Amino acid sequence: MIFEKPLLRVVRVLYGDHPELPSVSVYFQGCDAFPKCAGCHNPETWEFNEDFSVDFESLKEHVISKLQTLLKTYEKVSLALLGGEPLSFRNRRYCYLLAKEVKETFGDKVVVIVYSWRTPKELLNMNIPLSYFDEFVLGRYNHKYHRNGFPASANQLYLNKEQLIQILQIISARGTRYVKVS
């Protein structure tokens, strides 16, 4: 099913959603994790609610404008895709398209980081190329593993694209479908 508009909770400029860089952070509305992550800091983003649908072109222009503003001060910045769940069935297409537009516009000046409750193995079953995503925070946030570092939960993985591809290739070699990485 293809949805005509992404579900979006908020776009913010802040520090903290990337371990080193200031970010334009896009919080998608709707989370398909079940059960939800223990101690989620954004429970208001869980519901898939069409009241939060936005025009993709407007979102893209807004994000690009905010990134341009940050790049006037910093050599390198981040686009953080969070939620809710940016890789949910409802949001993944727009997450990918936004990352694609940003990478084609800014190249390596913008690091695209995606937060997902999914594990690398779960990414194998998704129909989404990884080529425009640079970094990943994967795994469920769990408050009992909270730490004052990055990522916020010790059970989560923080991976760059090359590390994730290596993990996916190992999993794939063990008999699971392979994800498109180009």
Short mmCIF file of N, CA and C in Angstrom, two decimals:
data_model
loop_
_atom_site.label_atom_id
_atom_site.label_comp_id
_atom_site.label_asym_id
_atom_site.label_seq_id
_atom_site.Cartn_x
_atom_site.Cartn_y
_atom_site.Cartn_z
N MET A 1 0.84 -1.18 0.00
CA MET A 1 0.00 0.00 0.00
C MET A 1 0.88 1.25 0.00
N ILE A 2 0.60 2.18 -0.88
CA ILE A 2 1.36 3.43 -0.95
C ILE A 2 0.49 4.55 -0.39
N PHE A 3 1.02 5.27 0.58
CA PHE A 3 0.32 6.38 1.19
C PHE A 3 0.75 7.66 0.51
N GLU A 4 -0.19 8.59 0.39
CA GLU A 4 0.11 9.81 -0.35
C GLU A 4 0.90 10.85 0.43
N LYS A 5 0.86 10.76 1.77
CA LYS A 5 1.56 11.74 2.58
C LYS A 5 2.21 11.06 3.77
N PRO A 6 3.38 11.58 4.19
CA PRO A 6 3.99 11.04 5.40
C PRO A 6 3.24 11.53 6.64
N LEU A 7 3.38 10.78 7.73
CA LEU A 7 2.85 11.21 9.03
C LEU A 7 4.01 11.82 9.80
N LEU A 8 3.85 13.05 10.21
CA LEU A 8 4.96 13.77 10.83
C LEU A 8 4.51 14.44 12.11
N ARG A 9 5.27 14.22 13.16
CA ARG A 9 4.96 14.85 14.45
C ARG A 9 5.61 16.23 14.55
N VAL A 10 6.93 16.30 14.28
CA VAL A 10 7.64 17.57 14.45
C VAL A 10 8.99 17.51 13.74
N VAL A 11 9.49 18.69 13.36
CA VAL A 11 10.86 18.85 12.85
C VAL A 11 11.54 19.85 13.78
N ARG A 12 12.70 19.43 14.32
CA ARG A 12 13.42 20.28 15.27
C ARG A 12 14.89 20.38 14.86
N VAL A 13 15.52 21.47 15.26
CA VAL A 13 16.97 21.62 15.14
C VAL A 13 17.52 21.56 16.54
N LEU A 14 18.42 20.58 16.78
CA LEU A 14 18.94 20.41 18.14
C LEU A 14 20.19 19.56 18.17
N TYR A 15 20.83 19.55 19.33
CA TYR A 15 21.93 18.63 19.62
C TYR A 15 21.35 17.46 20.38
N GLY A 16 21.94 16.27 20.19
CA GLY A 16 21.55 15.12 20.98
C GLY A 16 21.03 13.95 20.18
N ASP A 17 20.50 14.17 19.00
CA ASP A 17 20.00 13.05 18.19
C ASP A 17 21.10 12.43 17.33
N HIS A 18 22.26 13.06 17.32
CA HIS A 18 23.46 12.48 16.73
C HIS A 18 24.55 12.62 17.78
N PRO A 19 25.47 11.64 17.88
CA PRO A 19 26.46 11.71 18.96
C PRO A 19 27.46 12.86 18.85
N GLU A 20 27.63 13.44 17.67
CA GLU A 20 28.65 14.49 17.51
C GLU A 20 28.15 15.74 16.80
N LEU A 21 27.13 15.62 15.98
CA LEU A 21 26.74 16.71 15.09
C LEU A 21 25.40 17.33 15.48
N PRO A 22 25.24 18.63 15.19
CA PRO A 22 23.90 19.21 15.35
C PRO A 22 22.98 18.59 14.29
N SER A 23 21.72 18.50 14.63
CA SER A 23 20.79 17.78 13.75
C SER A 23 19.55 18.58 13.40
N VAL A 24 19.06 18.30 12.21
CA VAL A 24 17.67 18.57 11.89
C VAL A 24 17.00 17.22 12.13
N SER A 25 16.13 17.18 13.13
CA SER A 25 15.51 15.92 13.55
C SER A 25 14.06 15.87 13.11
N VAL A 26 13.73 14.82 12.37
CA VAL A 26 12.38 14.62 11.85
C VAL A 26 11.75 13.48 12.63
N TYR A 27 10.72 13.81 13.40
CA TYR A 27 10.02 12.81 14.21
C TYR A 27 8.75 12.38 13.47
N PHE A 28 8.79 11.16 12.95
CA PHE A 28 7.63 10.61 12.26
C PHE A 28 6.57 10.18 13.26
N GLN A 29 5.32 10.27 12.86
CA GLN A 29 4.20 9.87 13.71
C GLN A 29 3.83 8.43 13.36
N GLY A 30 3.66 7.60 14.37
CA GLY A 30 3.24 6.22 14.18
C GLY A 30 4.38 5.26 14.45
N CYS A 31 4.10 4.26 15.28
CA CYS A 31 5.09 3.24 15.61
C CYS A 31 4.44 1.87 15.52
N ASP A 32 5.08 0.95 14.79
CA ASP A 32 4.53 -0.39 14.61
C ASP A 32 5.15 -1.43 15.54
N ALA A 33 5.95 -1.00 16.52
CA ALA A 33 6.53 -1.95 17.48
C ALA A 33 5.42 -2.49 18.38
N PHE A 34 5.47 -3.79 18.63
CA PHE A 34 4.53 -4.38 19.57
C PHE A 34 5.24 -5.46 20.34
N PRO A 35 5.30 -5.38 21.63
CA PRO A 35 4.82 -4.25 22.43
C PRO A 35 5.74 -3.04 22.22
N LYS A 36 5.29 -1.91 22.69
CA LYS A 36 6.10 -0.69 22.57
C LYS A 36 7.33 -0.79 23.46
N CYS A 37 8.33 0.02 23.15
CA CYS A 37 9.58 0.01 23.92
C CYS A 37 9.35 0.51 25.35
N ALA A 38 9.90 -0.23 26.32
CA ALA A 38 9.77 0.13 27.73
C ALA A 38 10.51 1.44 27.98
N GLY A 39 9.80 2.45 28.41
CA GLY A 39 10.41 3.74 28.70
C GLY A 39 10.56 4.65 27.50
N CYS A 40 9.83 4.39 26.42
CA CYS A 40 9.89 5.24 25.22
C CYS A 40 9.72 6.71 25.62
N HIS A 41 10.56 7.57 25.09
CA HIS A 41 10.46 8.99 25.44
C HIS A 41 9.49 9.75 24.53
N ASN A 42 8.88 9.05 23.56
CA ASN A 42 7.93 9.70 22.66
C ASN A 42 6.63 8.92 22.51
N PRO A 43 5.96 8.56 23.61
CA PRO A 43 4.72 7.79 23.46
C PRO A 43 3.64 8.53 22.69
N GLU A 44 3.74 9.84 22.63
CA GLU A 44 2.76 10.61 21.86
C GLU A 44 2.88 10.37 20.36
N THR A 45 3.96 9.73 19.93
CA THR A 45 4.15 9.45 18.50
C THR A 45 3.72 8.04 18.11
N TRP A 46 3.16 7.27 19.00
CA TRP A 46 2.84 5.87 18.72
C TRP A 46 1.69 5.68 17.73
N GLU A 47 0.66 6.48 17.84
CA GLU A 47 -0.56 6.26 17.05
C GLU A 47 -0.37 6.68 15.58
N PHE A 48 -0.83 5.82 14.68
CA PHE A 48 -0.87 6.17 13.26
C PHE A 48 -2.13 7.00 13.05
N ASN A 49 -1.95 8.30 13.00
CA ASN A 49 -3.08 9.21 12.97
C ASN A 49 -2.95 10.10 11.74
N GLU A 50 -3.90 10.01 10.85
CA GLU A 50 -3.86 10.79 9.60
C GLU A 50 -3.95 12.30 9.84
N ASP A 51 -4.31 12.71 11.06
CA ASP A 51 -4.30 14.15 11.37
C ASP A 51 -2.88 14.71 11.28
N PHE A 52 -1.88 13.84 11.30
CA PHE A 52 -0.49 14.27 11.24
C PHE A 52 0.09 14.15 9.82
N SER A 53 -0.74 13.91 8.83
CA SER A 53 -0.21 13.80 7.47
C SER A 53 0.19 15.19 6.97
N VAL A 54 1.31 15.23 6.26
CA VAL A 54 1.84 16.48 5.72
C VAL A 54 2.22 16.28 4.26
N ASP A 55 2.29 17.35 3.55
CA ASP A 55 2.71 17.31 2.15
C ASP A 55 4.21 17.04 2.10
N PHE A 56 4.61 16.01 1.35
CA PHE A 56 6.02 15.64 1.29
C PHE A 56 6.89 16.76 0.72
N GLU A 57 6.45 17.42 -0.31
CA GLU A 57 7.25 18.50 -0.91
C GLU A 57 7.51 19.61 0.10
N SER A 58 6.50 19.95 0.90
CA SER A 58 6.67 20.98 1.93
C SER A 58 7.64 20.51 3.00
N LEU A 59 7.52 19.26 3.40
CA LEU A 59 8.44 18.69 4.39
C LEU A 59 9.87 18.75 3.85
N LYS A 60 10.07 18.30 2.63
CA LYS A 60 11.40 18.28 2.02
C LYS A 60 11.99 19.68 1.98
N GLU A 61 11.23 20.65 1.53
CA GLU A 61 11.71 22.03 1.44
C GLU A 61 12.06 22.58 2.83
N HIS A 62 11.23 22.27 3.82
CA HIS A 62 11.46 22.73 5.18
C HIS A 62 12.76 22.14 5.74
N VAL A 63 12.95 20.84 5.56
CA VAL A 63 14.15 20.17 6.06
C VAL A 63 15.39 20.69 5.35
N ILE A 64 15.34 20.82 4.04
CA ILE A 64 16.49 21.33 3.29
C ILE A 64 16.84 22.75 3.71
N SER A 65 15.84 23.58 3.94
CA SER A 65 16.07 24.95 4.40
C SER A 65 16.76 24.97 5.77
N LYS A 66 16.31 24.12 6.68
CA LYS A 66 16.92 24.06 8.02
C LYS A 66 18.36 23.53 7.94
N LEU A 67 18.60 22.55 7.07
CA LEU A 67 19.96 22.04 6.89
C LEU A 67 20.87 23.12 6.29
N GLN A 68 20.37 23.87 5.32
CA GLN A 68 21.16 24.95 4.74
C GLN A 68 21.55 25.97 5.81
N THR A 69 20.62 26.29 6.69
CA THR A 69 20.89 27.24 7.77
C THR A 69 21.99 26.70 8.69
N LEU A 70 21.89 25.43 9.08
CA LEU A 70 22.92 24.83 9.94
C LEU A 70 24.28 24.81 9.25
N LEU A 71 24.28 24.53 7.96
CA LEU A 71 25.54 24.43 7.22
C LEU A 71 26.22 25.79 7.02
N LYS A 72 25.55 26.87 7.32
CA LYS A 72 26.20 28.18 7.31
C LYS A 72 27.14 28.32 8.49
N THR A 73 26.89 27.54 9.56
CA THR A 73 27.69 27.61 10.77
C THR A 73 28.61 26.42 10.94
N TYR A 74 28.16 25.25 10.51
CA TYR A 74 28.90 24.00 10.71
C TYR A 74 29.30 23.39 9.38
N GLU A 75 30.48 22.74 9.36
CA GLU A 75 30.94 22.07 8.13
C GLU A 75 30.13 20.83 7.82
N LYS A 76 29.68 20.14 8.87
CA LYS A 76 28.95 18.89 8.73
C LYS A 76 27.83 18.86 9.75
N VAL A 77 26.66 18.36 9.34
CA VAL A 77 25.50 18.27 10.22
C VAL A 77 24.81 16.92 9.99
N SER A 78 23.75 16.72 10.74
CA SER A 78 23.03 15.45 10.66
C SER A 78 21.56 15.68 10.34
N LEU A 79 21.00 14.74 9.61
CA LEU A 79 19.55 14.61 9.49
C LEU A 79 19.19 13.37 10.28
N ALA A 80 18.46 13.53 11.38
CA ALA A 80 18.06 12.41 12.23
C ALA A 80 16.61 12.06 11.93
N LEU A 81 16.36 10.80 11.62
CA LEU A 81 15.02 10.30 11.32
C LEU A 81 14.59 9.41 12.47
N LEU A 82 13.58 9.87 13.22
CA LEU A 82 13.15 9.21 14.43
C LEU A 82 11.63 9.11 14.46
N GLY A 83 11.13 8.78 15.61
CA GLY A 83 9.68 8.70 15.72
C GLY A 83 9.22 8.65 17.15
N GLY A 84 8.10 7.97 17.18
CA GLY A 84 7.47 7.00 16.31
C GLY A 84 8.52 6.05 15.73
N GLU A 85 8.22 5.63 14.55
CA GLU A 85 9.08 4.68 13.84
C GLU A 85 9.21 5.08 12.38
N PRO A 86 10.39 5.64 11.99
CA PRO A 86 10.56 6.08 10.60
C PRO A 86 10.52 4.93 9.59
N LEU A 87 10.82 3.70 10.03
CA LEU A 87 10.83 2.56 9.11
C LEU A 87 9.56 1.72 9.20
N SER A 88 8.50 2.29 9.80
CA SER A 88 7.22 1.57 9.84
C SER A 88 6.67 1.46 8.42
N PHE A 89 5.74 0.55 8.23
CA PHE A 89 5.11 0.39 6.91
C PHE A 89 4.55 1.71 6.41
N ARG A 90 4.11 2.55 7.30
CA ARG A 90 3.46 3.81 6.93
C ARG A 90 4.46 4.91 6.57
N ASN A 91 5.66 4.85 7.12
CA ASN A 91 6.61 5.96 6.98
C ASN A 91 7.86 5.66 6.16
N ARG A 92 8.17 4.38 5.96
CA ARG A 92 9.48 4.04 5.39
C ARG A 92 9.73 4.63 4.01
N ARG A 93 8.72 4.70 3.18
CA ARG A 93 8.91 5.27 1.83
C ARG A 93 9.35 6.73 1.93
N TYR A 94 8.71 7.48 2.81
CA TYR A 94 9.03 8.91 2.94
C TYR A 94 10.35 9.12 3.67
N CYS A 95 10.67 8.24 4.57
CA CYS A 95 11.97 8.28 5.23
C CYS A 95 13.07 8.13 4.17
N TYR A 96 12.91 7.14 3.31
CA TYR A 96 13.87 6.89 2.23
C TYR A 96 13.93 8.08 1.27
N LEU A 97 12.77 8.57 0.82
CA LEU A 97 12.75 9.67 -0.14
C LEU A 97 13.36 10.95 0.43
N LEU A 98 13.12 11.21 1.70
CA LEU A 98 13.71 12.39 2.33
C LEU A 98 15.23 12.23 2.42
N ALA A 99 15.69 11.07 2.83
CA ALA A 99 17.14 10.81 2.90
C ALA A 99 17.76 10.94 1.52
N LYS A 100 17.11 10.43 0.50
CA LYS A 100 17.61 10.50 -0.88
C LYS A 100 17.76 11.95 -1.33
N GLU A 101 16.72 12.74 -1.12
CA GLU A 101 16.77 14.16 -1.51
C GLU A 101 17.89 14.90 -0.78
N VAL A 102 18.03 14.64 0.51
CA VAL A 102 19.05 15.32 1.30
C VAL A 102 20.45 14.91 0.85
N LYS A 103 20.68 13.62 0.64
CA LYS A 103 22.01 13.16 0.21
C LYS A 103 22.33 13.67 -1.20
N GLU A 104 21.35 13.71 -2.09
CA GLU A 104 21.59 14.22 -3.44
C GLU A 104 21.83 15.72 -3.43
N THR A 105 21.27 16.42 -2.46
CA THR A 105 21.45 17.87 -2.36
C THR A 105 22.76 18.23 -1.68
N PHE A 106 23.08 17.55 -0.59
CA PHE A 106 24.22 17.95 0.25
C PHE A 106 25.39 16.98 0.26
N GLY A 107 25.21 15.78 -0.24
CA GLY A 107 26.28 14.79 -0.22
C GLY A 107 26.74 14.47 1.19
N ASP A 108 28.05 14.39 1.37
CA ASP A 108 28.62 13.99 2.66
C ASP A 108 28.61 15.10 3.71
N LYS A 109 28.12 16.28 3.38
CA LYS A 109 28.01 17.35 4.38
C LYS A 109 26.92 17.04 5.39
N VAL A 110 25.99 16.15 5.02
CA VAL A 110 24.89 15.76 5.92
C VAL A 110 24.96 14.25 6.14
N VAL A 111 25.05 13.87 7.40
CA VAL A 111 25.02 12.47 7.80
C VAL A 111 23.57 12.12 8.14
N VAL A 112 23.02 11.12 7.46
CA VAL A 112 21.64 10.71 7.73
C VAL A 112 21.67 9.54 8.71
N ILE A 113 21.07 9.74 9.87
CA ILE A 113 20.99 8.71 10.90
C ILE A 113 19.53 8.31 11.11
N VAL A 114 19.29 7.01 11.15
CA VAL A 114 17.95 6.47 11.31
C VAL A 114 17.86 5.72 12.63
N TYR A 115 16.84 6.02 13.39
CA TYR A 115 16.54 5.29 14.63
C TYR A 115 15.41 4.32 14.34
N SER A 116 15.57 3.07 14.73
CA SER A 116 14.52 2.07 14.55
C SER A 116 14.57 1.06 15.67
N TRP A 117 13.40 0.58 16.06
CA TRP A 117 13.35 -0.49 17.06
C TRP A 117 13.78 -1.82 16.45
N ARG A 118 13.88 -1.88 15.14
CA ARG A 118 14.21 -3.12 14.45
C ARG A 118 15.68 -3.53 14.66
N THR A 119 15.93 -4.80 14.51
CA THR A 119 17.29 -5.33 14.56
C THR A 119 17.79 -5.47 13.13
N PRO A 120 19.10 -5.66 12.94
CA PRO A 120 19.59 -5.89 11.57
C PRO A 120 18.86 -7.03 10.87
N LYS A 121 18.61 -8.11 11.58
CA LYS A 121 17.91 -9.25 10.97
C LYS A 121 16.52 -8.85 10.46
N GLU A 122 15.83 -8.01 11.21
CA GLU A 122 14.50 -7.55 10.78
C GLU A 122 14.58 -6.64 9.56
N LEU A 123 15.69 -5.96 9.39
CA LEU A 123 15.85 -5.11 8.20
C LEU A 123 15.93 -5.93 6.92
N LEU A 124 16.37 -7.17 7.03
CA LEU A 124 16.47 -8.03 5.85
C LEU A 124 15.12 -8.26 5.18
N ASN A 125 14.07 -8.25 5.97
CA ASN A 125 12.74 -8.53 5.43
C ASN A 125 12.02 -7.29 4.94
N MET A 126 12.67 -6.15 4.97
CA MET A 126 12.05 -4.91 4.53
C MET A 126 12.46 -4.60 3.09
N ASN A 127 11.57 -4.00 2.38
CA ASN A 127 11.86 -3.61 1.00
C ASN A 127 12.25 -2.14 0.98
N ILE A 128 13.45 -1.86 1.48
CA ILE A 128 13.94 -0.47 1.48
C ILE A 128 15.45 -0.49 1.27
N PRO A 129 15.93 0.22 0.26
CA PRO A 129 17.38 0.31 0.06
C PRO A 129 18.02 1.12 1.19
N LEU A 130 19.23 0.81 1.51
CA LEU A 130 19.94 1.49 2.59
C LEU A 130 20.92 2.55 2.10
N SER A 131 21.01 2.73 0.81
CA SER A 131 22.07 3.55 0.22
C SER A 131 22.11 5.00 0.67
N TYR A 132 21.00 5.58 1.07
CA TYR A 132 21.00 7.00 1.46
C TYR A 132 21.06 7.21 2.97
N PHE A 133 21.16 6.12 3.73
CA PHE A 133 21.29 6.20 5.17
C PHE A 133 22.75 5.95 5.53
N ASP A 134 23.31 6.78 6.39
CA ASP A 134 24.72 6.66 6.76
C ASP A 134 24.94 5.92 8.08
N GLU A 135 24.05 6.14 9.03
CA GLU A 135 24.22 5.59 10.36
C GLU A 135 22.86 5.11 10.88
N PHE A 136 22.94 4.18 11.84
CA PHE A 136 21.73 3.56 12.36
C PHE A 136 21.83 3.39 13.87
N VAL A 137 20.74 3.63 14.56
CA VAL A 137 20.58 3.22 15.94
C VAL A 137 19.45 2.19 15.90
N LEU A 138 19.82 0.93 16.15
CA LEU A 138 18.89 -0.18 15.99
C LEU A 138 18.66 -0.90 17.30
N GLY A 139 17.45 -1.38 17.46
CA GLY A 139 17.07 -2.13 18.65
C GLY A 139 16.13 -1.32 19.52
N ARG A 140 15.38 -2.03 20.30
CA ARG A 140 14.40 -1.38 21.18
C ARG A 140 15.08 -0.63 22.31
N TYR A 141 14.59 0.57 22.55
CA TYR A 141 15.03 1.27 23.74
C TYR A 141 14.42 0.54 24.94
N ASN A 142 15.24 0.33 25.98
CA ASN A 142 14.74 -0.29 27.20
C ASN A 142 15.26 0.52 28.37
N HIS A 143 14.35 1.09 29.12
CA HIS A 143 14.72 1.99 30.22
C HIS A 143 15.64 1.32 31.25
N LYS A 144 15.49 0.01 31.46
CA LYS A 144 16.34 -0.65 32.46
C LYS A 144 17.81 -0.70 32.01
N TYR A 145 18.06 -0.47 30.71
CA TYR A 145 19.43 -0.42 30.19
C TYR A 145 19.87 1.01 29.85
N HIS A 146 19.12 1.98 30.35
CA HIS A 146 19.44 3.39 30.07
C HIS A 146 20.84 3.73 30.56
N ARG A 147 21.52 4.53 29.75
CA ARG A 147 22.84 5.03 30.13
C ARG A 147 22.97 6.48 29.69
N ASN A 148 23.91 7.15 30.25
CA ASN A 148 24.16 8.55 29.89
C ASN A 148 25.20 8.61 28.79
N GLY A 149 24.90 7.98 27.69
CA GLY A 149 25.80 7.94 26.56
C GLY A 149 24.99 7.75 25.29
N PHE A 150 25.66 7.32 24.27
CA PHE A 150 25.00 7.14 22.98
C PHE A 150 25.28 5.73 22.48
N PRO A 151 24.27 5.01 22.09
CA PRO A 151 22.85 5.34 22.20
C PRO A 151 22.37 5.28 23.65
N ALA A 152 21.15 5.72 23.87
CA ALA A 152 20.62 5.90 25.22
C ALA A 152 20.38 4.59 25.96
N SER A 153 20.25 3.49 25.26
CA SER A 153 20.00 2.19 25.87
C SER A 153 21.15 1.25 25.49
N ALA A 154 21.77 0.62 26.48
CA ALA A 154 22.96 -0.20 26.25
C ALA A 154 22.71 -1.38 25.32
N ASN A 155 21.48 -1.80 25.15
CA ASN A 155 21.17 -2.93 24.27
C ASN A 155 21.03 -2.52 22.81
N GLN A 156 21.04 -1.24 22.52
CA GLN A 156 20.89 -0.77 21.15
C GLN A 156 22.23 -0.78 20.42
N LEU A 157 22.17 -0.94 19.11
CA LEU A 157 23.37 -0.90 18.27
C LEU A 157 23.48 0.44 17.58
N TYR A 158 24.66 1.02 17.59
CA TYR A 158 24.96 2.22 16.81
C TYR A 158 25.94 1.79 15.74
N LEU A 159 25.49 1.80 14.48
CA LEU A 159 26.28 1.28 13.37
C LEU A 159 26.36 2.28 12.23
N ASN A 160 27.50 2.27 11.53
CA ASN A 160 27.53 3.00 10.26
C ASN A 160 27.05 2.04 9.17
N LYS A 161 26.86 2.56 7.98
CA LYS A 161 26.30 1.74 6.90
C LYS A 161 27.18 0.54 6.58
N GLU A 162 28.48 0.73 6.56
CA GLU A 162 29.39 -0.38 6.23
C GLU A 162 29.30 -1.50 7.27
N GLN A 163 29.22 -1.13 8.55
CA GLN A 163 29.07 -2.13 9.60
C GLN A 163 27.75 -2.89 9.45
N LEU A 164 26.69 -2.15 9.16
CA LEU A 164 25.39 -2.80 8.99
C LEU A 164 25.40 -3.75 7.80
N ILE A 165 26.01 -3.33 6.70
CA ILE A 165 26.08 -4.19 5.52
C ILE A 165 26.83 -5.48 5.84
N GLN A 166 27.92 -5.37 6.58
CA GLN A 166 28.67 -6.57 6.97
C GLN A 166 27.79 -7.52 7.79
N ILE A 167 27.07 -6.98 8.73
CA ILE A 167 26.18 -7.80 9.56
C ILE A 167 25.10 -8.44 8.70
N LEU A 168 24.53 -7.67 7.79
CA LEU A 168 23.47 -8.20 6.92
C LEU A 168 24.01 -9.31 6.01
N GLN A 169 25.24 -9.16 5.54
CA GLN A 169 25.83 -10.19 4.70
C GLN A 169 26.06 -11.48 5.49
N ILE A 170 26.47 -11.36 6.73
CA ILE A 170 26.66 -12.54 7.58
C ILE A 170 25.32 -13.22 7.83
N ILE A 171 24.31 -12.44 8.17
CA ILE A 171 22.98 -13.01 8.40
C ILE A 171 22.46 -13.65 7.13
N SER A 172 22.65 -12.99 6.02
CA SER A 172 22.18 -13.50 4.73
C SER A 172 22.87 -14.81 4.37
N ALA A 173 24.16 -14.89 4.64
CA ALA A 173 24.90 -16.11 4.33
C ALA A 173 24.40 -17.30 5.14
N ARG A 174 23.75 -17.01 6.24
CA ARG A 174 23.21 -18.07 7.09
C ARG A 174 21.82 -18.51 6.63
N GLY A 175 21.37 -17.98 5.48
CA GLY A 175 20.12 -18.47 4.91
C GLY A 175 18.94 -17.54 4.93
N THR A 176 19.13 -16.31 5.33
CA THR A 176 18.04 -15.35 5.32
C THR A 176 18.14 -14.52 4.07
N ARG A 177 17.00 -14.00 3.60
CA ARG A 177 17.00 -13.14 2.41
C ARG A 177 17.96 -11.98 2.57
N TYR A 178 18.48 -11.49 1.45
CA TYR A 178 19.43 -10.38 1.45
C TYR A 178 18.71 -9.08 1.12
N VAL A 179 19.06 -8.01 1.78
CA VAL A 179 18.47 -6.70 1.58
C VAL A 179 19.24 -5.96 0.48
N LYS A 180 18.53 -5.11 -0.29
CA LYS A 180 19.20 -4.27 -1.29
C LYS A 180 20.02 -3.22 -0.56
N VAL A 181 21.27 -3.05 -0.92
CA VAL A 181 22.12 -2.06 -0.28
C VAL A 181 22.64 -1.02 -1.25
N SER A 182 22.33 -1.14 -2.49
CA SER A 182 22.86 -0.17 -3.47
C SER A 182 22.03 1.07 -3.53
#
